[in-house]
Amino acid sequence: MKKLASTFPNMVISLTVITIVAATALAGVYMLTKTQIEDQANQTKIEAQAAVLNGQEGQAIEVEADGFGGKMRVMVGLAADGTILGYEILEHSETPGLGDKAAVWFKDTKKPNQNIIGRKAGNLTVSKDGGEVDAITAATISSRAFLKAINSAAAQVEGCSGATQVDGCAEATTKVETEDHHE
């Protein structure tokens, strides 16, 4: 087989063919895995809803805030009175070893100044800003974003409860009630 001459038009044609083949392969893999990825995301949400409620009646609310590295999505479990029952971080782009510590930092029962479980959500701020919650060391921006997400969940519950319903409350909050099963 004769080798193509190294001319500009031949290079453009070669690169175009390679790009089309690569794009087609990528699209094919995406189409094959799209449903599985969506199913996994839904399963993660269901598991997070159960985890944040800790077997108690309340609402599991998915909220988002801008962290240091990008969007932080958090599932928050709140009792009717706004008490935090639990939380799970669904997605984040925070710095590994720093901002990603939020997944466990604010649940540490041995450190009451950083533990938010059992506190009322709504006005939580880091101690650096005059609040009562210790920020993650060297990750104050991530800590602020996390607490902003928690406070946002409380605002959604407050706006969706009572006689007046705010537009979008049904989508914004997912009420999950637990039942006692006796065998």
Coordinates of N, CA, C and O in Angstrom, one line a residue:
M1 N 0.8 -1.2 0.0 CA 0.0 0.0 0.0 C 0.9 1.2 0.0 O 1.9 1.3 0.7
K2 N 0.5 2.2 -0.8 CA 1.3 3.4 -1.0 C 1.0 4.4 0.2 O -0.1 4.6 0.6
K3 N 2.1 4.9 0.7 CA 2.0 5.9 1.8 C 1.5 7.2 1.3 O 1.9 7.7 0.2
L4 N 0.5 7.9 2.1 CA 0.0 9.2 1.7 C 1.1 10.2 1.9 O 1.9 10.2 2.8
A5 N 1.1 11.2 1.0 CA 2.1 12.3 1.1 C 1.7 13.1 2.3 O 0.5 13.3 2.6
S6 N 2.7 13.7 3.0 CA 2.5 14.5 4.1 C 2.1 16.0 3.7 O 2.9 16.9 3.8
T7 N 0.9 16.1 3.2 CA 0.5 17.4 2.8 C -0.6 17.9 3.8 O -1.2 17.1 4.5
F8 N -0.8 19.2 3.8 CA -1.8 19.7 4.7 C -3.2 19.1 4.5 O -3.8 18.7 5.5
P9 N -3.7 19.0 3.3 CA -5.0 18.5 3.1 C -5.1 17.0 3.6 O -6.1 16.6 4.1
N10 N -4.0 16.2 3.3 CA -4.0 14.8 3.8 C -4.0 14.7 5.3 O -4.7 13.9 5.9
M11 N -3.3 15.6 6.0 CA -3.3 15.6 7.4 C -4.7 16.0 8.0 O -5.2 15.4 9.0
V12 N -5.3 17.0 7.4 CA -6.7 17.4 7.8 C -7.6 16.3 7.6 O -8.4 16.0 8.5
I13 N -7.6 15.6 6.5 CA -8.5 14.5 6.3 C -8.2 13.3 7.3 O -9.2 12.8 7.9
S14 N -7.0 13.0 7.5 CA -6.6 12.0 8.5 C -7.1 12.3 9.9 O -7.7 11.5 10.6
L15 N -6.9 13.5 10.3 CA -7.3 14.0 11.7 C -8.8 14.0 11.7 O -9.4 13.7 12.8
T16 N -9.5 14.4 10.7 CA -11.0 14.4 10.7 C -11.5 13.0 10.8 O -12.5 12.8 11.6
V17 N -11.0 12.1 10.1 CA -11.4 10.7 10.2 C -11.2 10.1 11.6 O -12.1 9.5 12.2
I18 N -10.0 10.4 12.1 CA -9.7 9.9 13.5 C -10.7 10.5 14.5 O -11.2 9.9 15.4
T19 N -11.0 11.8 14.4 CA -11.9 12.5 15.3 C -13.3 11.9 15.2 O -13.9 11.7 16.2
I20 N -13.7 11.6 14.0 CA -15.1 11.1 13.8 C -15.1 9.7 14.4 O -16.1 9.4 15.1
V21 N -14.1 8.9 14.2 CA -14.1 7.5 14.8 C -14.1 7.6 16.3 O -14.9 6.9 17.0
A22 N -13.3 8.5 16.9 CA -13.2 8.6 18.4 C -14.5 9.1 18.9 O -15.0 8.7 19.9
A23 N -15.1 10.1 18.3 CA -16.4 10.7 18.7 C -17.5 9.6 18.7 O -18.3 9.5 19.6
T24 N -17.5 8.8 17.6 CA -18.5 7.8 17.5 C -18.3 6.7 18.6 O -19.3 6.3 19.2
A25 N -17.1 6.4 18.9 CA -16.8 5.4 20.0 C -17.3 6.0 21.3 O -17.9 5.3 22.1
L26 N -17.0 7.2 21.6 CA -17.4 7.9 22.8 C -18.9 7.9 22.9 O -19.4 7.7 24.0
A27 N -19.6 8.3 21.9 CA -21.0 8.4 21.9 C -21.6 7.0 22.2 O -22.6 6.9 22.9
G28 N -21.0 6.0 21.6 CA -21.5 4.6 21.8 C -21.4 4.2 23.2 O -22.3 3.6 23.8
V29 N -20.2 4.4 23.8 CA -20.0 4.1 25.2 C -21.0 4.8 26.1 O -21.5 4.3 27.1
Y30 N -21.2 6.1 25.8 CA -22.1 6.9 26.6 C -23.5 6.4 26.5 O -24.2 6.2 27.6
M31 N -24.0 6.0 25.3 CA -25.3 5.4 25.2 C -25.4 4.1 25.9 O -26.5 3.8 26.5
L32 N -24.4 3.3 25.9 CA -24.4 2.0 26.6 C -24.5 2.2 28.1 O -25.1 1.3 28.8
T33 N -23.8 3.2 28.7 CA -23.7 3.3 30.1 C -24.6 4.4 30.7 O -24.7 4.5 31.9
K34 N -25.3 5.2 29.9 CA -26.2 6.2 30.4 C -27.2 5.7 31.4 O -27.4 6.3 32.5
T35 N -27.9 4.7 31.1 CA -29.0 4.2 31.9 C -28.4 3.6 33.3 O -29.0 3.9 34.3
Q36 N -27.3 3.0 33.2 CA -26.6 2.4 34.4 C -26.2 3.6 35.3 O -26.3 3.5 36.5
I37 N -25.7 4.6 34.7 CA -25.2 5.8 35.5 C -26.4 6.4 36.2 O -26.3 6.8 37.4
E38 N -27.5 6.6 35.5 CA -28.7 7.2 36.0 C -29.3 6.3 37.1 O -29.7 6.9 38.2
D39 N -29.3 5.0 36.9 CA -29.8 4.1 37.9 C -28.9 4.2 39.2 O -29.5 4.2 40.3
Q40 N -27.6 4.2 39.0 CA -26.7 4.3 40.2 C -26.9 5.6 40.9 O -26.9 5.6 42.2
A41 N -27.1 6.7 40.2 CA -27.4 8.0 40.9 C -28.7 8.0 41.7 O -28.7 8.5 42.8
N42 N -29.7 7.4 41.1 CA -31.0 7.3 41.8 C -30.8 6.4 43.0 O -31.4 6.7 44.1
Q43 N -30.1 5.3 42.9 CA -29.9 4.4 44.1 C -29.1 5.1 45.2 O -29.4 5.0 46.4
T44 N -28.1 5.9 44.8 CA -27.3 6.7 45.7 C -28.2 7.7 46.5 O -28.1 7.8 47.7
K45 N -29.2 8.3 45.8 CA -30.1 9.3 46.4 C -31.0 8.5 47.4 O -31.2 9.0 48.5
I46 N -31.5 7.4 47.0 CA -32.4 6.6 47.9 C -31.7 6.2 49.2 O -32.2 6.3 50.3
E47 N -30.4 5.7 49.0 CA -29.6 5.3 50.2 C -29.3 6.5 51.0 O -29.3 6.4 52.3
A48 N -29.0 7.7 50.4 CA -28.7 8.9 51.2 C -29.9 9.4 51.9 O -29.8 9.8 53.1
Q49 N -31.1 9.3 51.3 CA -32.3 9.7 52.0 C -32.5 8.8 53.3 O -32.9 9.4 54.4
A50 N -32.3 7.6 53.2 CA -32.5 6.7 54.4 C -31.4 7.0 55.4 O -31.7 7.1 56.6
A51 N -30.2 7.3 55.0 CA -29.1 7.5 55.9 C -29.3 8.8 56.7 O -29.0 8.9 57.8
V52 N -29.7 9.9 56.0 CA -29.8 11.2 56.6 C -31.0 11.3 57.6 O -30.9 12.1 58.5
L53 N -31.9 10.4 57.5 CA -33.0 10.4 58.5 C -32.8 9.5 59.7 O -33.5 9.7 60.7
N54 N -31.8 8.7 59.6 CA -31.4 7.9 60.8 C -32.6 7.2 61.4 O -32.7 7.1 62.7
G55 N -33.5 6.7 60.6 CA -34.7 6.0 61.2 C -35.7 6.8 61.9 O -36.5 6.4 62.6
Q56 N -35.6 8.1 61.6 CA -36.6 9.1 62.2 C -37.5 9.7 61.2 O -37.1 9.7 60.0
E57 N -38.6 10.2 61.6 CA -39.5 10.9 60.6 C -38.9 12.3 60.3 O -38.5 13.0 61.3
G58 N -38.9 12.6 59.1 CA -38.5 14.0 58.7 C -38.5 14.1 57.2 O -39.1 13.3 56.5
Q59 N -37.7 15.1 56.8 CA -37.6 15.3 55.3 C -36.2 15.2 54.9 O -35.3 15.7 55.6
A60 N -36.0 14.6 53.8 CA -34.7 14.5 53.2 C -34.7 15.5 52.0 O -35.5 15.4 51.1
I61 N -33.8 16.5 52.1 CA -33.7 17.5 51.1 C -32.4 17.6 50.4 O -31.4 17.6 51.1
E62 N -32.4 17.6 49.1 CA -31.2 17.7 48.3 C -30.9 19.2 48.0 O -31.8 19.9 47.5
V63 N -29.8 19.7 48.4 CA -29.4 21.1 48.2 C -28.0 21.2 47.6 O -27.3 20.2 47.6
E64 N -27.7 22.4 47.1 CA -26.5 22.6 46.4 C -25.9 23.9 46.8 O -26.7 24.9 47.0
A65 N -24.6 24.0 46.9 CA -23.9 25.3 47.2 C -22.6 25.3 46.4 O -22.1 24.3 46.0
D66 N -22.1 26.5 46.2 CA -20.8 26.6 45.5 C -19.7 26.5 46.6 O -19.5 27.4 47.4
G67 N -18.9 25.5 46.4 CA -17.7 25.3 47.3 C -16.5 25.9 46.7 O -16.5 26.6 45.7
F68 N -15.3 25.6 47.3 CA -14.0 26.1 46.8 C -13.7 25.5 45.4 O -13.3 26.2 44.5
G69 N -14.0 24.2 45.2 CA -13.7 23.6 43.9 C -14.9 23.5 42.9 O -14.7 23.0 41.8
G70 N -16.0 23.9 43.3 CA -17.2 23.9 42.4 C -18.4 23.5 43.2 O -18.5 23.8 44.4
K71 N -19.4 23.0 42.5 CA -20.7 22.7 43.2 C -20.5 21.5 44.2 O -19.8 20.6 44.0
M72 N -21.3 21.7 45.3 CA -21.3 20.7 46.4 C -22.8 20.4 46.5 O -23.6 21.2 46.8
R73 N -23.2 19.1 46.3 CA -24.6 18.6 46.4 C -24.6 17.8 47.7 O -23.9 16.9 47.9
V74 N -25.6 18.2 48.6 CA -25.7 17.5 49.9 C -27.2 17.1 50.1 O -28.1 17.8 49.8
M75 N -27.4 15.9 50.6 CA -28.7 15.4 51.1 C -28.7 15.7 52.6 O -27.9 15.2 53.3
V76 N -29.7 16.4 53.0 CA -29.9 16.8 54.4 C -31.1 16.2 55.0 O -32.2 16.4 54.4
G77 N -31.1 15.6 56.1 CA -32.2 15.1 56.8 C -32.6 16.1 57.9 O -31.8 16.4 58.8
L78 N -33.9 16.6 57.9 CA -34.3 17.5 58.9 C -35.6 17.1 59.5 O -36.5 16.6 58.8
A79 N -35.7 17.2 60.9 CA -37.0 17.0 61.6 C -37.9 18.2 61.3 O -37.5 19.2 60.8
A80 N -39.1 18.0 61.6 CA -40.1 19.1 61.4 C -39.8 20.4 62.0 O -40.1 21.5 61.5
D81 N -39.0 20.3 63.1 CA -38.7 21.6 63.8 C -37.3 22.2 63.3 O -36.8 23.1 63.9
G82 N -36.7 21.6 62.3 CA -35.5 22.1 61.7 C -34.2 21.5 62.3 O -33.1 21.9 61.9
T83 N -34.4 20.5 63.2 CA -33.2 19.8 63.8 C -32.6 18.9 62.7 O -33.3 18.2 62.0
I84 N -31.3 19.0 62.6 CA -30.5 18.2 61.6 C -30.4 16.8 62.1 O -29.9 16.5 63.2
L85 N -31.0 15.9 61.3 CA -30.9 14.4 61.7 C -29.7 13.8 61.1 O -29.2 12.8 61.6
G86 N -29.2 14.3 60.0 CA -28.1 13.7 59.3 C -27.8 14.4 58.0 O -28.6 15.2 57.5
Y87 N -26.7 14.0 57.3 CA -26.4 14.5 56.0 C -25.5 13.6 55.3 O -24.8 12.8 55.9
E88 N -25.6 13.6 54.0 CA -24.6 12.9 53.1 C -24.2 13.8 52.0 O -25.1 14.4 51.4
I89 N -23.0 13.8 51.6 CA -22.5 14.6 50.5 C -22.7 13.7 49.3 O -22.1 12.6 49.2
L90 N -23.5 14.1 48.3 CA -23.7 13.3 47.1 C -22.7 13.6 46.0 O -22.3 12.7 45.3
E91 N -22.2 14.8 46.0 CA -21.2 15.1 44.9 C -20.4 16.4 45.4 O -21.0 17.3 45.9
H92 N -19.2 16.4 45.1 CA -18.4 17.6 45.3 C -17.1 17.6 44.5 O -16.7 16.6 43.9
S93 N -16.5 18.8 44.4 CA -15.2 18.9 43.7 C -14.2 19.6 44.6 O -13.3 20.3 44.2
E94 N -14.3 19.3 45.9 CA -13.4 20.0 46.9 C -12.1 19.3 46.9 O -11.9 18.2 46.4
T95 N -11.1 20.0 47.4 CA -9.7 19.6 47.5 C -9.6 18.3 48.3 O -10.0 18.3 49.5
P96 N -9.1 17.2 47.7 CA -8.9 16.0 48.5 C -8.0 16.3 49.7 O -7.0 16.9 49.6
G97 N -8.4 15.7 50.8 CA -7.7 15.9 52.1 C -8.0 17.2 52.8 O -7.6 17.3 54.0
L98 N -8.8 18.1 52.2 CA -9.1 19.3 52.9 C -10.7 19.4 52.8 O -11.3 18.9 53.7
G99 N -11.2 20.0 51.8 CA -12.6 20.3 51.7 C -13.5 19.0 51.7 O -14.6 19.0 52.1
D100 N -12.9 17.9 51.2 CA -13.7 16.7 51.1 C -13.9 16.0 52.5 O -14.7 15.1 52.6
K101 N -13.2 16.6 53.5 CA -13.4 16.1 54.9 C -14.8 16.4 55.4 O -15.3 15.9 56.4
A102 N -15.6 17.3 54.7 CA -16.9 17.6 55.1 C -17.8 16.4 55.3 O -18.8 16.4 56.1
A103 N -17.5 15.3 54.5 CA -18.3 14.1 54.6 C -18.4 13.5 56.0 O -19.4 12.9 56.4
V104 N -17.4 13.8 56.8 CA -17.3 13.2 58.2 C -17.1 14.3 59.2 O -17.5 14.1 60.4
W105 N -16.5 15.4 58.8 CA -16.1 16.4 59.8 C -17.2 16.9 60.7 O -17.1 17.1 61.9
F106 N -18.4 17.2 60.0 CA -19.5 17.8 60.8 C -20.4 16.8 61.4 O -21.5 17.2 61.9
K107 N -19.9 15.6 61.5 CA -20.7 14.5 62.2 C -19.9 13.9 63.4 O -20.4 13.0 64.1
D108 N -18.8 14.5 63.7 CA -17.9 13.9 64.7 C -18.5 14.2 66.1 O -18.4 15.3 66.6
T109 N -19.1 13.2 66.7 CA -19.7 13.4 68.0 C -18.7 13.7 69.1 O -19.1 14.2 70.2
K110 N -17.4 13.4 68.9 CA -16.4 13.6 69.9 C -16.0 15.1 69.9 O -15.3 15.5 70.9
K111 N -16.4 15.8 68.9 CA -16.0 17.3 68.8 C -17.3 18.1 68.7 O -17.7 18.4 67.5
P112 N -17.9 18.5 69.8 CA -19.2 19.2 69.7 C -19.2 20.5 69.0 O -20.2 21.0 68.5
N113 N -18.0 21.2 68.9 CA -18.0 22.5 68.2 C -18.0 22.3 66.7 O -18.3 23.3 66.0
Q114 N -17.8 21.1 66.2 CA -17.9 20.9 64.7 C -19.0 20.0 64.4 O -19.5 20.0 63.2
N115 N -19.6 19.3 65.3 CA -20.7 18.4 65.0 C -22.0 19.2 64.9 O -22.4 20.0 65.8
I116 N -22.7 19.0 63.8 CA -24.0 19.8 63.5 C -25.2 18.9 63.7 O -26.3 19.4 63.8
I117 N -25.0 17.6 63.9 CA -26.2 16.7 64.1 C -26.9 17.0 65.4 O -26.2 17.2 66.4
G118 N -28.2 17.2 65.3 CA -28.9 17.6 66.5 C -29.1 19.1 66.7 O -29.9 19.5 67.6
R119 N -28.4 19.9 65.9 CA -28.5 21.3 66.0 C -29.7 21.8 65.1 O -30.1 21.1 64.2
K120 N -30.1 23.0 65.3 CA -31.2 23.6 64.5 C -30.4 24.2 63.3 O -29.5 24.9 63.4
A121 N -30.9 23.8 62.1 CA -30.4 24.4 60.9 C -31.0 25.8 60.6 O -32.1 26.0 61.1
G122 N -30.4 26.6 59.8 CA -31.0 27.9 59.5 C -30.0 29.0 59.6 O -29.9 29.8 58.7
N123 N -29.3 29.0 60.7 CA -28.3 30.1 60.9 C -26.9 29.6 61.3 O -26.2 30.3 62.0
L124 N -26.6 28.4 60.8 CA -25.3 27.9 61.1 C -24.2 28.6 60.3 O -24.3 28.8 59.1
T125 N -23.1 29.1 61.1 CA -22.0 29.7 60.4 C -20.7 29.2 61.1 O -20.7 28.7 62.3
V126 N -19.6 29.4 60.4 CA -18.3 28.9 61.0 C -17.9 29.9 62.1 O -18.2 31.1 62.0
S127 N -17.1 29.4 63.0 CA -16.6 30.3 64.1 C -15.8 31.5 63.7 O -15.8 32.5 64.3
K128 N -15.1 31.3 62.5 CA -14.3 32.4 62.0 C -15.2 33.6 61.6 O -14.8 34.7 61.6
D129 N -16.5 33.3 61.3 CA -17.4 34.4 61.0 C -18.3 34.7 62.1 O -19.4 35.3 62.0
G130 N -18.0 34.3 63.4 CA -18.7 34.6 64.5 C -19.8 33.6 64.9 O -20.6 33.7 65.8
G131 N -19.8 32.4 64.2 CA -20.7 31.4 64.5 C -20.2 30.4 65.5 O -19.2 30.6 66.2
E132 N -20.9 29.3 65.6 CA -20.6 28.3 66.6 C -20.0 27.0 66.1 O -19.7 26.0 66.8
V133 N -19.8 26.9 64.7 CA -19.3 25.7 64.1 C -17.8 25.8 63.7 O -17.5 26.7 62.9
D134 N -17.0 24.9 64.2 CA -15.6 24.9 63.8 C -15.5 24.5 62.3 O -16.0 23.4 61.9
A135 N -14.8 25.3 61.5 CA -14.6 25.0 60.1 C -13.5 23.9 60.0 O -12.7 23.7 60.9
I136 N -13.5 23.3 58.8 CA -12.4 22.3 58.5 C -11.1 23.1 58.4 O -11.1 24.1 57.7
T137 N -10.1 22.6 59.1 CA -8.8 23.3 59.0 C -8.3 23.4 57.6 O -8.3 22.5 56.8
A138 N -8.0 24.7 57.2 CA -7.5 25.0 55.9 C -8.5 24.9 54.8 O -8.2 24.8 53.6
A139 N -9.8 24.8 55.2 CA -10.9 24.6 54.2 C -12.1 25.5 54.6 O -13.2 25.0 54.6
T140 N -11.9 26.7 54.9 CA -13.0 27.6 55.4 C -14.0 27.8 54.3 O -15.2 27.8 54.6
I141 N -13.6 28.0 53.1 CA -14.5 28.2 52.0 C -15.4 27.0 51.8 O -16.6 27.2 51.7
S142 N -14.9 25.8 51.9 CA -15.7 24.6 51.7 C -16.6 24.5 52.9 O -17.8 24.1 52.7
S143 N -16.2 24.8 54.1 CA -17.0 24.7 55.3 C -18.2 25.7 55.2 O -19.3 25.4 55.5
R144 N -17.9 26.9 54.7 CA -18.9 27.9 54.6 C -20.0 27.4 53.5 O -21.2 27.6 53.8
A145 N -19.5 26.9 52.4 CA -20.4 26.3 51.4 C -21.3 25.2 52.0 O -22.5 25.2 51.7
F146 N -20.7 24.3 52.7 CA -21.4 23.2 53.3 C -22.5 23.7 54.2 O -23.7 23.3 54.1
L147 N -22.2 24.6 55.1 CA -23.2 25.2 56.1 C -24.2 26.0 55.3 O -25.4 26.0 55.7
K148 N -23.8 26.6 54.2 CA -24.8 27.4 53.4 C -25.8 26.4 52.8 O -27.0 26.6 52.8
A149 N -25.4 25.2 52.4 CA -26.3 24.2 51.9 C -27.2 23.7 53.0 O -28.4 23.5 52.7
I150 N -26.7 23.5 54.2 CA -27.5 23.0 55.3 C -28.6 24.1 55.6 O -29.7 23.7 55.8
N151 N -28.2 25.3 55.7 CA -29.1 26.4 56.0 C -30.2 26.5 54.8 O -31.3 26.8 55.1
S152 N -29.7 26.3 53.6 CA -30.7 26.3 52.5 C -31.7 25.2 52.6 O -32.9 25.5 52.3
A153 N -31.3 24.1 53.1 CA -32.3 23.0 53.3 C -33.4 23.4 54.4 O -34.6 23.2 54.2
A154 N -32.9 24.0 55.4 CA -33.8 24.5 56.5 C -34.8 25.5 55.9 O -36.0 25.5 56.2
A155 N -34.3 26.4 55.0 CA -35.1 27.4 54.4 C -36.2 26.8 53.5 O -37.3 27.3 53.5
Q156 N -35.8 25.7 52.9 CA -36.8 25.1 52.0 C -37.9 24.4 52.8 O -39.1 24.5 52.5
V157 N -37.5 23.8 53.9 CA -38.5 23.1 54.8 C -39.4 24.2 55.4 O -40.6 24.0 55.4
E158 N -38.8 25.3 55.8 CA -39.6 26.4 56.4 C -40.6 26.9 55.4 O -41.8 27.2 55.7
G159 N -40.1 27.1 54.2 CA -41.0 27.7 53.1 C -42.1 26.7 52.6 O -43.1 27.1 52.1
C160 N -41.8 25.4 52.8 CA -42.8 24.4 52.3 C -43.7 23.9 53.4 O -44.7 23.2 53.1
S161 N -43.6 24.3 54.6 CA -44.4 23.8 55.7 C -45.6 24.8 55.9 O -45.5 25.9 55.5
G162 N -46.6 24.4 56.6 CA -47.7 25.2 57.0 C -48.7 25.3 55.9 O -48.7 24.5 54.9
A163 N -49.6 26.3 56.0 CA -50.8 26.4 55.1 C -50.4 26.9 53.8 O -51.0 26.5 52.8
T164 N -49.4 27.7 53.7 CA -49.0 28.3 52.4 C -47.8 27.5 51.8 O -46.8 27.2 52.5
Q165 N -48.0 27.0 50.6 CA -47.0 26.2 49.9 C -46.3 27.1 48.9 O -46.9 27.8 48.2
V166 N -44.9 27.0 48.9 CA -44.1 27.7 48.0 C -44.1 26.9 46.7 O -43.9 25.7 46.7
D167 N -44.1 27.6 45.5 CA -44.0 26.9 44.2 C -42.7 26.1 44.2 O -41.7 26.6 44.6
G168 N -42.8 24.9 43.8 CA -41.6 24.0 43.7 C -41.2 23.3 44.9 O -40.3 22.5 45.0
C169 N -42.0 23.4 46.0 CA -41.7 22.6 47.2 C -41.8 21.1 47.0 O -41.0 20.4 47.6
A170 N -42.7 20.7 46.2 CA -42.8 19.2 46.0 C -41.5 18.7 45.4 O -41.0 17.6 45.7
E171 N -40.9 19.5 44.4 CA -39.7 19.0 43.8 C -38.5 19.2 44.7 O -37.5 18.5 44.7
A172 N -38.5 20.3 45.5 CA -37.4 20.7 46.4 C -37.2 19.8 47.5 O -36.1 19.6 48.0
T173 N -38.3 19.2 48.1 CA -38.2 18.4 49.2 C -38.7 17.0 49.0 O -39.7 16.9 48.2
T174 N -38.1 16.0 49.5 CA -38.6 14.7 49.4 C -38.9 14.2 50.9 O -38.0 14.1 51.7
K175 N -40.2 14.0 51.2 CA -40.5 13.6 52.5 C -40.4 12.1 52.6 O -41.0 11.4 51.8
V176 N -39.6 11.6 53.5 CA -39.5 10.2 53.7 C -39.9 9.9 55.1 O -39.3 10.4 56.0
E177 N -40.9 9.1 55.3 CA -41.3 8.7 56.6 C -40.9 7.3 56.8 O -41.0 6.4 56.0
T178 N -40.4 7.0 58.0 CA -40.0 5.7 58.4 C -41.1 5.0 59.2 O -41.9 5.7 59.9
E179 N -41.2 3.7 59.1 CA -42.2 3.0 59.8 C -41.5 2.0 60.7 O -40.5 1.5 60.3
D180 N -42.1 1.8 61.8 CA -41.6 0.7 62.7 C -42.1 -0.6 62.2 O -43.3 -0.8 62.1
H181 N -41.3 -1.5 61.9 CA -41.7 -2.9 61.5 C -41.4 -3.8 62.7 O -40.3 -4.0 63.1
H182 N -42.5 -4.4 63.1 CA -42.3 -5.4 64.2 C -42.6 -6.8 63.6 O -43.5 -7.0 62.9
E183 N -41.7 -7.7 63.9 CA -41.8 -9.1 63.4 C -42.3 -10.0 64.5 O -42.1 -9.8 65.7

